[in-house]
Amino acid sequence: IDSCGEPGGALLKELREASGVTMEELGARTKILYAHLAAIESDGIGSLPSPVYFRGFITAYLGYLGIHRDEVVEKIVERYRD
């Protein structure tokens, strides 16, 4: 994952698309609203409910893609900390 580039929305979208998963499928399986997924992938996290939800969304998002690495979640969450 580190070789894919800076952790963020574009990387998450690239990982999702490389896995052949649509946003609709991801939303249905993780119970994350489509609008929240779109915000995450476009780095528009200001529209998400709270940082706690953001961490949970990222964990569920990556988990569904089969990526279970805490350091990846931490890198993504750290990027958006104030």
mmCIF file of the N, C-alpha and C atoms, coordinates in Angstrom:
data_MODEL
# 
_entry.id   MODEL 
# 
loop_
_atom_site.group_PDB 
_atom_site.id 
_atom_site.type_symbol 
_atom_site.label_atom_id 
_atom_site.label_alt_id 
_atom_site.label_comp_id 
_atom_site.label_asym_id 
_atom_site.label_entity_id 
_atom_site.label_seq_id 
_atom_site.pdbx_PDB_ins_code 
_atom_site.Cartn_x 
_atom_site.Cartn_y 
_atom_site.Cartn_z 
_atom_site.occupancy 
_atom_site.B_iso_or_equiv 
_atom_site.pdbx_formal_charge 
_atom_site.auth_seq_id 
_atom_site.auth_comp_id 
_atom_site.auth_asym_id 
_atom_site.auth_atom_id 
_atom_site.pdbx_PDB_model_num 
ATOM 1   N N  . ILE A 1 1  ? 0.825   -1.188 0.000  1.00 0.00 ? 1  ILE A N  1 
ATOM 2   C CA . ILE A 1 1  ? 0.000   0.000  0.000  1.00 0.00 ? 1  ILE A CA 1 
ATOM 3   C C  . ILE A 1 1  ? 0.861   1.240  0.000  1.00 0.00 ? 1  ILE A C  1 
ATOM 4   N N  . ASP A 1 2  ? 1.951   1.240  0.739  1.00 0.00 ? 2  ASP A N  1 
ATOM 5   C CA . ASP A 1 2  ? 2.811   2.415  0.792  1.00 0.00 ? 2  ASP A CA 1 
ATOM 6   C C  . ASP A 1 2  ? 3.314   2.798  -0.591 1.00 0.00 ? 2  ASP A C  1 
ATOM 7   N N  . SER A 1 3  ? 3.513   1.831  -1.456 1.00 0.00 ? 3  SER A N  1 
ATOM 8   C CA . SER A 1 3  ? 4.013   2.120  -2.797 1.00 0.00 ? 3  SER A CA 1 
ATOM 9   C C  . SER A 1 3  ? 2.961   2.738  -3.704 1.00 0.00 ? 3  SER A C  1 
ATOM 10  N N  . CYS A 1 4  ? 1.693   2.710  -3.290 1.00 0.00 ? 4  CYS A N  1 
ATOM 11  C CA . CYS A 1 4  ? 0.612   3.279  -4.097 1.00 0.00 ? 4  CYS A CA 1 
ATOM 12  C C  . CYS A 1 4  ? 0.566   4.793  -4.026 1.00 0.00 ? 4  CYS A C  1 
ATOM 13  N N  . GLY A 1 5  ? 1.195   5.374  -3.022 1.00 0.00 ? 5  GLY A N  1 
ATOM 14  C CA . GLY A 1 5  ? 1.191   6.823  -2.910 1.00 0.00 ? 5  GLY A CA 1 
ATOM 15  C C  . GLY A 1 5  ? 0.689   7.298  -1.573 1.00 0.00 ? 5  GLY A C  1 
ATOM 16  N N  . GLU A 1 6  ? 0.415   8.580  -1.508 1.00 0.00 ? 6  GLU A N  1 
ATOM 17  C CA . GLU A 1 6  ? -0.058  9.224  -0.297 1.00 0.00 ? 6  GLU A CA 1 
ATOM 18  C C  . GLU A 1 6  ? -1.406  8.638  0.117  1.00 0.00 ? 6  GLU A C  1 
ATOM 19  N N  . PRO A 1 7  ? -1.533  8.258  1.411  1.00 0.00 ? 7  PRO A N  1 
ATOM 20  C CA . PRO A 1 7  ? -2.818  7.711  1.840  1.00 0.00 ? 7  PRO A CA 1 
ATOM 21  C C  . PRO A 1 7  ? -3.899  8.781  1.823  1.00 0.00 ? 7  PRO A C  1 
ATOM 22  N N  . GLY A 1 8  ? -5.002  8.476  1.231  1.00 0.00 ? 8  GLY A N  1 
ATOM 23  C CA . GLY A 1 8  ? -6.109  9.418  1.159  1.00 0.00 ? 8  GLY A CA 1 
ATOM 24  C C  . GLY A 1 8  ? -7.204  8.876  0.269  1.00 0.00 ? 8  GLY A C  1 
ATOM 25  N N  . GLY A 1 9  ? -8.127  9.744  -0.076 1.00 0.00 ? 9  GLY A N  1 
ATOM 26  C CA . GLY A 1 9  ? -9.281  9.335  -0.854 1.00 0.00 ? 9  GLY A CA 1 
ATOM 27  C C  . GLY A 1 9  ? -8.959  8.731  -2.205 1.00 0.00 ? 9  GLY A C  1 
ATOM 28  N N  . ALA A 1 10 ? -8.000  9.328  -2.903 1.00 0.00 ? 10 ALA A N  1 
ATOM 29  C CA . ALA A 1 10 ? -7.642  8.810  -4.227 1.00 0.00 ? 10 ALA A CA 1 
ATOM 30  C C  . ALA A 1 10 ? -7.069  7.403  -4.127 1.00 0.00 ? 10 ALA A C  1 
ATOM 31  N N  . LEU A 1 11 ? -6.267  7.163  -3.102 1.00 0.00 ? 11 LEU A N  1 
ATOM 32  C CA . LEU A 1 11 ? -5.703  5.829  -2.895 1.00 0.00 ? 11 LEU A CA 1 
ATOM 33  C C  . LEU A 1 11 ? -6.807  4.829  -2.577 1.00 0.00 ? 11 LEU A C  1 
ATOM 34  N N  . LEU A 1 12 ? -7.743  5.223  -1.712 1.00 0.00 ? 12 LEU A N  1 
ATOM 35  C CA . LEU A 1 12 ? -8.841  4.318  -1.375 1.00 0.00 ? 12 LEU A CA 1 
ATOM 36  C C  . LEU A 1 12 ? -9.669  3.973  -2.609 1.00 0.00 ? 12 LEU A C  1 
ATOM 37  N N  . LYS A 1 13 ? -9.959  4.972  -3.420 1.00 0.00 ? 13 LYS A N  1 
ATOM 38  C CA . LYS A 1 13 ? -10.715 4.731  -4.644 1.00 0.00 ? 13 LYS A CA 1 
ATOM 39  C C  . LYS A 1 13 ? -9.959  3.780  -5.571 1.00 0.00 ? 13 LYS A C  1 
ATOM 40  N N  . GLU A 1 14 ? -8.657  4.002  -5.701 1.00 0.00 ? 14 GLU A N  1 
ATOM 41  C CA . GLU A 1 14 ? -7.826  3.140  -6.548 1.00 0.00 ? 14 GLU A CA 1 
ATOM 42  C C  . GLU A 1 14 ? -7.843  1.698  -6.045 1.00 0.00 ? 14 GLU A C  1 
ATOM 43  N N  . LEU A 1 15 ? -7.728  1.522  -4.735 1.00 0.00 ? 15 LEU A N  1 
ATOM 44  C CA . LEU A 1 15 ? -7.766  0.176  -4.150 1.00 0.00 ? 15 LEU A CA 1 
ATOM 45  C C  . LEU A 1 15 ? -9.119  -0.490 -4.385 1.00 0.00 ? 15 LEU A C  1 
ATOM 46  N N  . ARG A 1 16 ? -10.195 0.287  -4.201 1.00 0.00 ? 16 ARG A N  1 
ATOM 47  C CA . ARG A 1 16 ? -11.543 -0.263 -4.404 1.00 0.00 ? 16 ARG A CA 1 
ATOM 48  C C  . ARG A 1 16 ? -11.732 -0.688 -5.845 1.00 0.00 ? 16 ARG A C  1 
ATOM 49  N N  . GLU A 1 17 ? -11.368 0.187  -6.769 1.00 0.00 ? 17 GLU A N  1 
ATOM 50  C CA . GLU A 1 17 ? -11.548 -0.127 -8.187 1.00 0.00 ? 17 GLU A CA 1 
ATOM 51  C C  . GLU A 1 17 ? -10.677 -1.302 -8.610 1.00 0.00 ? 17 GLU A C  1 
ATOM 52  N N  . ALA A 1 18 ? -9.457  -1.386 -8.084 1.00 0.00 ? 18 ALA A N  1 
ATOM 53  C CA . ALA A 1 18 ? -8.569  -2.506 -8.409 1.00 0.00 ? 18 ALA A CA 1 
ATOM 54  C C  . ALA A 1 18 ? -9.137  -3.829 -7.909 1.00 0.00 ? 18 ALA A C  1 
ATOM 55  N N  . SER A 1 19 ? -9.949  -3.758 -6.860 1.00 0.00 ? 19 SER A N  1 
ATOM 56  C CA . SER A 1 19 ? -10.589 -4.958 -6.317 1.00 0.00 ? 19 SER A CA 1 
ATOM 57  C C  . SER A 1 19 ? -11.865 -5.317 -7.059 1.00 0.00 ? 19 SER A C  1 
ATOM 58  N N  . GLY A 1 20 ? -12.294 -4.449 -7.991 1.00 0.00 ? 20 GLY A N  1 
ATOM 59  C CA . GLY A 1 20 ? -13.514 -4.703 -8.749 1.00 0.00 ? 20 GLY A CA 1 
ATOM 60  C C  . GLY A 1 20 ? -14.779 -4.473 -7.940 1.00 0.00 ? 20 GLY A C  1 
ATOM 61  N N  . VAL A 1 21 ? -14.697 -3.640 -6.916 1.00 0.00 ? 21 VAL A N  1 
ATOM 62  C CA . VAL A 1 21 ? -15.834 -3.378 -6.035 1.00 0.00 ? 21 VAL A CA 1 
ATOM 63  C C  . VAL A 1 21 ? -16.430 -2.017 -6.388 1.00 0.00 ? 21 VAL A C  1 
ATOM 64  N N  . THR A 1 22 ? -17.737 -1.975 -6.567 1.00 0.00 ? 22 THR A N  1 
ATOM 65  C CA . THR A 1 22 ? -18.403 -0.702 -6.834 1.00 0.00 ? 22 THR A CA 1 
ATOM 66  C C  . THR A 1 22 ? -18.708 -0.008 -5.505 1.00 0.00 ? 22 THR A C  1 
ATOM 67  N N  . MET A 1 23 ? -18.964 1.290  -5.578 1.00 0.00 ? 23 MET A N  1 
ATOM 68  C CA . MET A 1 23 ? -19.358 2.011  -4.365 1.00 0.00 ? 23 MET A CA 1 
ATOM 69  C C  . MET A 1 23 ? -20.688 1.491  -3.843 1.00 0.00 ? 23 MET A C  1 
ATOM 70  N N  . GLU A 1 24 ? -21.577 1.095  -4.728 1.00 0.00 ? 24 GLU A N  1 
ATOM 71  C CA . GLU A 1 24 ? -22.864 0.559  -4.313 1.00 0.00 ? 24 GLU A CA 1 
ATOM 72  C C  . GLU A 1 24 ? -22.684 -0.730 -3.520 1.00 0.00 ? 24 GLU A C  1 
ATOM 73  N N  . GLU A 1 25 ? -21.830 -1.626 -4.021 1.00 0.00 ? 25 GLU A N  1 
ATOM 74  C CA . GLU A 1 25 ? -21.555 -2.884 -3.323 1.00 0.00 ? 25 GLU A CA 1 
ATOM 75  C C  . GLU A 1 25 ? -20.898 -2.615 -1.971 1.00 0.00 ? 25 GLU A C  1 
ATOM 76  N N  . LEU A 1 26 ? -19.913 -1.739 -1.963 1.00 0.00 ? 26 LEU A N  1 
ATOM 77  C CA . LEU A 1 26 ? -19.222 -1.407 -0.723 1.00 0.00 ? 26 LEU A CA 1 
ATOM 78  C C  . LEU A 1 26 ? -20.191 -0.834 0.301  1.00 0.00 ? 26 LEU A C  1 
ATOM 79  N N  . GLY A 1 27 ? -21.053 0.063  -0.139 1.00 0.00 ? 27 GLY A N  1 
ATOM 80  C CA . GLY A 1 27 ? -22.036 0.645  0.764  1.00 0.00 ? 27 GLY A CA 1 
ATOM 81  C C  . GLY A 1 27 ? -23.009 -0.387 1.311  1.00 0.00 ? 27 GLY A C  1 
ATOM 82  N N  . ALA A 1 28 ? -23.468 -1.276 0.445  1.00 0.00 ? 28 ALA A N  1 
ATOM 83  C CA . ALA A 1 28 ? -24.418 -2.308 0.869  1.00 0.00 ? 28 ALA A CA 1 
ATOM 84  C C  . ALA A 1 28 ? -23.790 -3.267 1.879  1.00 0.00 ? 28 ALA A C  1 
ATOM 85  N N  . ARG A 1 29 ? -22.540 -3.622 1.654  1.00 0.00 ? 29 ARG A N  1 
ATOM 86  C CA . ARG A 1 29 ? -21.868 -4.599 2.526  1.00 0.00 ? 29 ARG A CA 1 
ATOM 87  C C  . ARG A 1 29 ? -21.376 -4.000 3.836  1.00 0.00 ? 29 ARG A C  1 
ATOM 88  N N  . THR A 1 30 ? -20.994 -2.726 3.812  1.00 0.00 ? 30 THR A N  1 
ATOM 89  C CA . THR A 1 30 ? -20.452 -2.093 5.020  1.00 0.00 ? 30 THR A CA 1 
ATOM 90  C C  . THR A 1 30 ? -21.474 -1.230 5.749  1.00 0.00 ? 30 THR A C  1 
ATOM 91  N N  . LYS A 1 31 ? -22.623 -0.998 5.116  1.00 0.00 ? 31 LYS A N  1 
ATOM 92  C CA . LYS A 1 31 ? -23.679 -0.136 5.670  1.00 0.00 ? 31 LYS A CA 1 
ATOM 93  C C  . LYS A 1 31 ? -23.225 1.328  5.773  1.00 0.00 ? 31 LYS A C  1 
ATOM 94  N N  . ILE A 1 32 ? -22.257 1.716  4.940  1.00 0.00 ? 32 ILE A N  1 
ATOM 95  C CA . ILE A 1 32 ? -21.819 3.107  4.881  1.00 0.00 ? 32 ILE A CA 1 
ATOM 96  C C  . ILE A 1 32 ? -22.610 3.779  3.760  1.00 0.00 ? 32 ILE A C  1 
ATOM 97  N N  . LEU A 1 33 ? -23.220 4.904  4.059  1.00 0.00 ? 33 LEU A N  1 
ATOM 98  C CA . LEU A 1 33 ? -24.000 5.615  3.048  1.00 0.00 ? 33 LEU A CA 1 
ATOM 99  C C  . LEU A 1 33 ? -23.143 5.993  1.848  1.00 0.00 ? 33 LEU A C  1 
ATOM 100 N N  . TYR A 1 34 ? -23.764 5.946  0.675  1.00 0.00 ? 34 TYR A N  1 
ATOM 101 C CA . TYR A 1 34 ? -23.069 6.307  -0.563 1.00 0.00 ? 34 TYR A CA 1 
ATOM 102 C C  . TYR A 1 34 ? -22.454 7.704  -0.452 1.00 0.00 ? 34 TYR A C  1 
ATOM 103 N N  . ALA A 1 35 ? -23.187 8.643  0.117  1.00 0.00 ? 35 ALA A N  1 
ATOM 104 C CA . ALA A 1 35 ? -22.690 10.019 0.259  1.00 0.00 ? 35 ALA A CA 1 
ATOM 105 C C  . ALA A 1 35 ? -21.427 10.069 1.112  1.00 0.00 ? 35 ALA A C  1 
ATOM 106 N N  . HIS A 1 36 ? -21.362 9.225  2.138  1.00 0.00 ? 36 HIS A N  1 
ATOM 107 C CA . HIS A 1 36 ? -20.173 9.186  2.979  1.00 0.00 ? 36 HIS A CA 1 
ATOM 108 C C  . HIS A 1 36 ? -18.999 8.560  2.233  1.00 0.00 ? 36 HIS A C  1 
ATOM 109 N N  . LEU A 1 37 ? -19.263 7.514  1.466  1.00 0.00 ? 37 LEU A N  1 
ATOM 110 C CA . LEU A 1 37 ? -18.200 6.910  0.661  1.00 0.00 ? 37 LEU A CA 1 
ATOM 111 C C  . LEU A 1 37 ? -17.657 7.907  -0.354 1.00 0.00 ? 37 LEU A C  1 
ATOM 112 N N  . ALA A 1 38 ? -18.549 8.634  -0.992 1.00 0.00 ? 38 ALA A N  1 
ATOM 113 C CA . ALA A 1 38 ? -18.121 9.647  -1.970 1.00 0.00 ? 38 ALA A CA 1 
ATOM 114 C C  . ALA A 1 38 ? -17.292 10.723 -1.292 1.00 0.00 ? 38 ALA A C  1 
ATOM 115 N N  . ALA A 1 39 ? -17.680 11.128 -0.096 1.00 0.00 ? 39 ALA A N  1 
ATOM 116 C CA . ALA A 1 39 ? -16.915 12.140 0.639  1.00 0.00 ? 39 ALA A CA 1 
ATOM 117 C C  . ALA A 1 39 ? -15.528 11.629 0.993  1.00 0.00 ? 39 ALA A C  1 
ATOM 118 N N  . ILE A 1 40 ? -15.446 10.391 1.421  1.00 0.00 ? 40 ILE A N  1 
ATOM 119 C CA . ILE A 1 40 ? -14.153 9.799  1.776  1.00 0.00 ? 40 ILE A CA 1 
ATOM 120 C C  . ILE A 1 40 ? -13.238 9.751  0.557  1.00 0.00 ? 40 ILE A C  1 
ATOM 121 N N  . GLU A 1 41 ? -13.768 9.281  -0.573 1.00 0.00 ? 41 GLU A N  1 
ATOM 122 C CA . GLU A 1 41 ? -12.945 9.128  -1.770 1.00 0.00 ? 41 GLU A CA 1 
ATOM 123 C C  . GLU A 1 41 ? -12.561 10.464 -2.395 1.00 0.00 ? 41 GLU A C  1 
ATOM 124 N N  . SER A 1 42 ? -13.290 11.517 -2.080 1.00 0.00 ? 42 SER A N  1 
ATOM 125 C CA . SER A 1 42 ? -12.965 12.836 -2.631 1.00 0.00 ? 42 SER A CA 1 
ATOM 126 C C  . SER A 1 42 ? -12.279 13.727 -1.603 1.00 0.00 ? 42 SER A C  1 
ATOM 127 N N  . ASP A 1 43 ? -11.867 13.131 -0.484 1.00 0.00 ? 43 ASP A N  1 
ATOM 128 C CA . ASP A 1 43 ? -11.210 13.861 0.607  1.00 0.00 ? 43 ASP A CA 1 
ATOM 129 C C  . ASP A 1 43 ? -12.094 14.945 1.192  1.00 0.00 ? 43 ASP A C  1 
ATOM 130 N N  . GLY A 1 44 ? -13.401 14.768 1.113  1.00 0.00 ? 44 GLY A N  1 
ATOM 131 C CA . GLY A 1 44 ? -14.341 15.725 1.679  1.00 0.00 ? 44 GLY A CA 1 
ATOM 132 C C  . GLY A 1 44 ? -14.861 15.277 3.018  1.00 0.00 ? 44 GLY A C  1 
ATOM 133 N N  . ILE A 1 45 ? -13.958 14.957 3.920  1.00 0.00 ? 45 ILE A N  1 
ATOM 134 C CA . ILE A 1 45 ? -14.386 14.369 5.189  1.00 0.00 ? 45 ILE A CA 1 
ATOM 135 C C  . ILE A 1 45 ? -15.101 15.345 6.109  1.00 0.00 ? 45 ILE A C  1 
ATOM 136 N N  . GLY A 1 46 ? -15.091 16.628 5.772  1.00 0.00 ? 46 GLY A N  1 
ATOM 137 C CA . GLY A 1 46 ? -15.805 17.606 6.583  1.00 0.00 ? 46 GLY A CA 1 
ATOM 138 C C  . GLY A 1 46 ? -17.292 17.345 6.649  1.00 0.00 ? 46 GLY A C  1 
ATOM 139 N N  . SER A 1 47 ? -17.814 16.595 5.688  1.00 0.00 ? 47 SER A N  1 
ATOM 140 C CA . SER A 1 47 ? -19.247 16.302 5.675  1.00 0.00 ? 47 SER A CA 1 
ATOM 141 C C  . SER A 1 47 ? -19.591 15.023 6.434  1.00 0.00 ? 47 SER A C  1 
ATOM 142 N N  . LEU A 1 48 ? -18.591 14.356 7.001  1.00 0.00 ? 48 LEU A N  1 
ATOM 143 C CA . LEU A 1 48 ? -18.842 13.141 7.767  1.00 0.00 ? 48 LEU A CA 1 
ATOM 144 C C  . LEU A 1 48 ? -19.265 13.499 9.188  1.00 0.00 ? 48 LEU A C  1 
ATOM 145 N N  . PRO A 1 49 ? -19.992 12.595 9.855  1.00 0.00 ? 49 PRO A N  1 
ATOM 146 C CA . PRO A 1 49 ? -20.540 12.903 11.176 1.00 0.00 ? 49 PRO A CA 1 
ATOM 147 C C  . PRO A 1 49 ? -19.504 13.304 12.232 1.00 0.00 ? 49 PRO A C  1 
ATOM 148 N N  . SER A 1 50 ? -18.385 12.574 12.334 1.00 0.00 ? 50 SER A N  1 
ATOM 149 C CA . SER A 1 50 ? -17.362 12.882 13.336 1.00 0.00 ? 50 SER A CA 1 
ATOM 150 C C  . SER A 1 50 ? -16.104 12.081 13.031 1.00 0.00 ? 50 SER A C  1 
ATOM 151 N N  . PRO A 1 51 ? -14.978 12.436 13.667 1.00 0.00 ? 51 PRO A N  1 
ATOM 152 C CA . PRO A 1 51 ? -13.743 11.670 13.463 1.00 0.00 ? 51 PRO A CA 1 
ATOM 153 C C  . PRO A 1 51 ? -13.879 10.196 13.855 1.00 0.00 ? 51 PRO A C  1 
ATOM 154 N N  . VAL A 1 52 ? -14.688 9.914  14.856 1.00 0.00 ? 52 VAL A N  1 
ATOM 155 C CA . VAL A 1 52 ? -14.887 8.517  15.268 1.00 0.00 ? 52 VAL A CA 1 
ATOM 156 C C  . VAL A 1 52 ? -15.536 7.726  14.137 1.00 0.00 ? 52 VAL A C  1 
ATOM 157 N N  . TYR A 1 53 ? -16.540 8.315  13.501 1.00 0.00 ? 53 TYR A N  1 
ATOM 158 C CA . TYR A 1 53 ? -17.176 7.657  12.359 1.00 0.00 ? 53 TYR A CA 1 
ATOM 159 C C  . TYR A 1 53 ? -16.179 7.488  11.224 1.00 0.00 ? 53 TYR A C  1 
ATOM 160 N N  . PHE A 1 54 ? -15.360 8.510  10.990 1.00 0.00 ? 54 PHE A N  1 
ATOM 161 C CA . PHE A 1 54 ? -14.374 8.433  9.913  1.00 0.00 ? 54 PHE A CA 1 
ATOM 162 C C  . PHE A 1 54 ? -13.464 7.229  10.107 1.00 0.00 ? 54 PHE A C  1 
ATOM 163 N N  . ARG A 1 55 ? -12.936 7.055  11.312 1.00 0.00 ? 55 ARG A N  1 
ATOM 164 C CA . ARG A 1 55 ? -12.072 5.901  11.599 1.00 0.00 ? 55 ARG A CA 1 
ATOM 165 C C  . ARG A 1 55 ? -12.828 4.597  11.348 1.00 0.00 ? 55 ARG A C  1 
ATOM 166 N N  . GLY A 1 56 ? -14.052 4.517  11.815 1.00 0.00 ? 56 GLY A N  1 
ATOM 167 C CA . GLY A 1 56 ? -14.849 3.310  11.607 1.00 0.00 ? 56 GLY A CA 1 
ATOM 168 C C  . GLY A 1 56 ? -15.132 3.051  10.141 1.00 0.00 ? 56 GLY A C  1 
ATOM 169 N N  . PHE A 1 57 ? -15.435 4.116  9.400  1.00 0.00 ? 57 PHE A N  1 
ATOM 170 C CA . PHE A 1 57 ? -15.687 3.966  7.965  1.00 0.00 ? 57 PHE A CA 1 
ATOM 171 C C  . PHE A 1 57 ? -14.442 3.448  7.254  1.00 0.00 ? 57 PHE A C  1 
ATOM 172 N N  . ILE A 1 58 ? -13.283 4.015  7.580  1.00 0.00 ? 58 ILE A N  1 
ATOM 173 C CA . ILE A 1 58 ? -12.037 3.596  6.928  1.00 0.00 ? 58 ILE A CA 1 
ATOM 174 C C  . ILE A 1 58 ? -11.720 2.147  7.273  1.00 0.00 ? 58 ILE A C  1 
ATOM 175 N N  . THR A 1 59 ? -11.905 1.774  8.523  1.00 0.00 ? 59 THR A N  1 
ATOM 176 C CA . THR A 1 59 ? -11.654 0.392  8.939  1.00 0.00 ? 59 THR A CA 1 
ATOM 177 C C  . THR A 1 59 ? -12.572 -0.576 8.200  1.00 0.00 ? 59 THR A C  1 
ATOM 178 N N  . ALA A 1 60 ? -13.860 -0.236 8.111  1.00 0.00 ? 60 ALA A N  1 
ATOM 179 C CA . ALA A 1 60 ? -14.816 -1.098 7.406  1.00 0.00 ? 60 ALA A CA 1 
ATOM 180 C C  . ALA A 1 60 ? -14.508 -1.140 5.911  1.00 0.00 ? 60 ALA A C  1 
ATOM 181 N N  . TYR A 1 61 ? -14.196 0.004  5.339  1.00 0.00 ? 61 TYR A N  1 
ATOM 182 C CA . TYR A 1 61 ? -13.882 0.125  3.913  1.00 0.00 ? 61 TYR A CA 1 
ATOM 183 C C  . TYR A 1 61 ? -12.714 -0.797 3.558  1.00 0.00 ? 61 TYR A C  1 
ATOM 184 N N  . LEU A 1 62 ? -11.598 -0.629 4.276  1.00 0.00 ? 62 LEU A N  1 
ATOM 185 C CA . LEU A 1 62 ? -10.420 -1.445 3.994  1.00 0.00 ? 62 LEU A CA 1 
ATOM 186 C C  . LEU A 1 62 ? -10.663 -2.911 4.327  1.00 0.00 ? 62 LEU A C  1 
ATOM 187 N N  . GLY A 1 63 ? -11.395 -3.168 5.419  1.00 0.00 ? 63 GLY A N  1 
ATOM 188 C CA . GLY A 1 63 ? -11.693 -4.549 5.797  1.00 0.00 ? 63 GLY A CA 1 
ATOM 189 C C  . GLY A 1 63 ? -12.469 -5.272 4.717  1.00 0.00 ? 63 GLY A C  1 
ATOM 190 N N  . TYR A 1 64 ? -13.437 -4.604 4.115  1.00 0.00 ? 64 TYR A N  1 
ATOM 191 C CA . TYR A 1 64 ? -14.205 -5.235 3.047  1.00 0.00 ? 64 TYR A CA 1 
ATOM 192 C C  . TYR A 1 64 ? -13.318 -5.551 1.854  1.00 0.00 ? 64 TYR A C  1 
ATOM 193 N N  . LEU A 1 65 ? -12.317 -4.714 1.627  1.00 0.00 ? 65 LEU A N  1 
ATOM 194 C CA . LEU A 1 65 ? -11.389 -4.965 0.514  1.00 0.00 ? 65 LEU A CA 1 
ATOM 195 C C  . LEU A 1 65 ? -10.338 -6.008 0.873  1.00 0.00 ? 65 LEU A C  1 
ATOM 196 N N  . GLY A 1 66 ? -10.367 -6.487 2.116  1.00 0.00 ? 66 GLY A N  1 
ATOM 197 C CA . GLY A 1 66 ? -9.417  -7.508 2.548  1.00 0.00 ? 66 GLY A CA 1 
ATOM 198 C C  . GLY A 1 66 ? -8.105  -6.934 3.041  1.00 0.00 ? 66 GLY A C  1 
ATOM 199 N N  . ILE A 1 67 ? -8.095  -5.656 3.380  1.00 0.00 ? 67 ILE A N  1 
ATOM 200 C CA . ILE A 1 67 ? -6.888  -5.003 3.866  1.00 0.00 ? 67 ILE A CA 1 
ATOM 201 C C  . ILE A 1 67 ? -7.073  -4.779 5.362  1.00 0.00 ? 67 ILE A C  1 
ATOM 202 N N  . HIS A 1 68 ? -6.388  -5.569 6.166  1.00 0.00 ? 68 HIS A N  1 
ATOM 203 C CA . HIS A 1 68 ? -6.555  -5.508 7.621  1.00 0.00 ? 68 HIS A CA 1 
ATOM 204 C C  . HIS A 1 68 ? -5.241  -5.079 8.257  1.00 0.00 ? 68 HIS A C  1 
ATOM 205 N N  . ARG A 1 69 ? -4.836  -3.871 7.974  1.00 0.00 ? 69 ARG A N  1 
ATOM 206 C CA . ARG A 1 69 ? -3.574  -3.367 8.507  1.00 0.00 ? 69 ARG A CA 1 
ATOM 207 C C  . ARG A 1 69 ? -3.838  -2.078 9.274  1.00 0.00 ? 69 ARG A C  1 
ATOM 208 N N  . ASP A 1 70 ? -3.653  -2.140 10.569 1.00 0.00 ? 70 ASP A N  1 
ATOM 209 C CA . ASP A 1 70 ? -3.914  -0.982 11.425 1.00 0.00 ? 70 ASP A CA 1 
ATOM 210 C C  . ASP A 1 70 ? -3.081  0.223  11.036 1.00 0.00 ? 70 ASP A C  1 
ATOM 211 N N  . GLU A 1 71 ? -1.843  -0.024 10.581 1.00 0.00 ? 71 GLU A N  1 
ATOM 212 C CA . GLU A 1 71 ? -0.989  1.120  10.231 1.00 0.00 ? 71 GLU A CA 1 
ATOM 213 C C  . GLU A 1 71 ? -1.526  1.888  9.028  1.00 0.00 ? 71 GLU A C  1 
ATOM 214 N N  . VAL A 1 72 ? -2.235  1.212  8.130  1.00 0.00 ? 72 VAL A N  1 
ATOM 215 C CA . VAL A 1 72 ? -2.842  1.901  6.987  1.00 0.00 ? 72 VAL A CA 1 
ATOM 216 C C  . VAL A 1 72 ? -3.961  2.811  7.477  1.00 0.00 ? 72 VAL A C  1 
ATOM 217 N N  . VAL A 1 73 ? -4.804  2.289  8.355  1.00 0.00 ? 73 VAL A N  1 
ATOM 218 C CA . VAL A 1 73 ? -5.885  3.099  8.923  1.00 0.00 ? 73 VAL A CA 1 
ATOM 219 C C  . VAL A 1 73 ? -5.288  4.295  9.648  1.00 0.00 ? 73 VAL A C  1 
ATOM 220 N N  . GLU A 1 74 ? -4.255  4.069  10.442 1.00 0.00 ? 74 GLU A N  1 
ATOM 221 C CA . GLU A 1 74 ? -3.629  5.161  11.195 1.00 0.00 ? 74 GLU A CA 1 
ATOM 222 C C  . GLU A 1 74 ? -3.064  6.233  10.270 1.00 0.00 ? 74 GLU A C  1 
ATOM 223 N N  . LYS A 1 75 ? -2.416  5.832  9.179  1.00 0.00 ? 75 LYS A N  1 
ATOM 224 C CA . LYS A 1 75 ? -1.862  6.807  8.231  1.00 0.00 ? 75 LYS A CA 1 
ATOM 225 C C  . LYS A 1 75 ? -2.966  7.660  7.616  1.00 0.00 ? 75 LYS A C  1 
ATOM 226 N N  . ILE A 1 76 ? -4.066  7.027  7.261  1.00 0.00 ? 76 ILE A N  1 
ATOM 227 C CA . ILE A 1 76 ? -5.168  7.767  6.640  1.00 0.00 ? 76 ILE A CA 1 
ATOM 228 C C  . ILE A 1 76 ? -5.808  8.705  7.655  1.00 0.00 ? 76 ILE A C  1 
ATOM 229 N N  . VAL A 1 77 ? -6.078  8.213  8.846  1.00 0.00 ? 77 VAL A N  1 
ATOM 230 C CA . VAL A 1 77 ? -6.699  9.046  9.871  1.00 0.00 ? 77 VAL A CA 1 
ATOM 231 C C  . VAL A 1 77 ? -5.769  10.190 10.262 1.00 0.00 ? 77 VAL A C  1 
ATOM 232 N N  . GLU A 1 78 ? -4.479  9.922  10.396 1.00 0.00 ? 78 GLU A N  1 
ATOM 233 C CA . GLU A 1 78 ? -3.505  10.950 10.775 1.00 0.00 ? 78 GLU A CA 1 
ATOM 234 C C  . GLU A 1 78 ? -3.473  12.095 9.756  1.00 0.00 ? 78 GLU A C  1 
ATOM 235 N N  . ARG A 1 79 ? -3.633  11.778 8.520  1.00 0.00 ? 79 ARG A N  1 
ATOM 236 C CA . ARG A 1 79 ? -3.593  12.793 7.461  1.00 0.00 ? 79 ARG A CA 1 
ATOM 237 C C  . ARG A 1 79 ? -4.684  13.852 7.673  1.00 0.00 ? 79 ARG A C  1 
ATOM 238 N N  . TYR A 1 80 ? -5.794  13.471 8.261  1.00 0.00 ? 80 TYR A N  1 
ATOM 239 C CA . TYR A 1 80 ? -6.928  14.384 8.401  1.00 0.00 ? 80 TYR A CA 1 
ATOM 240 C C  . TYR A 1 80 ? -7.086  14.970 9.803  1.00 0.00 ? 80 TYR A C  1 
ATOM 241 N N  . ARG A 1 81 ? -6.153  14.665 10.692 1.00 0.00 ? 81 ARG A N  1 
ATOM 242 C CA . ARG A 1 81 ? -6.236  15.243 12.040 1.00 0.00 ? 81 ARG A CA 1 
ATOM 243 C C  . ARG A 1 81 ? -5.934  16.723 11.977 1.00 0.00 ? 81 ARG A C  1 
ATOM 244 N N  . ASP A 1 82 ? -6.580  17.471 12.812 1.00 0.00 ? 82 ASP A N  1 
ATOM 245 C CA . ASP A 1 82 ? -6.346  18.928 12.873 1.00 0.00 ? 82 ASP A CA 1 
ATOM 246 C C  . ASP A 1 82 ? -5.048  19.249 13.571 1.00 0.00 ? 82 ASP A C  1 
# 
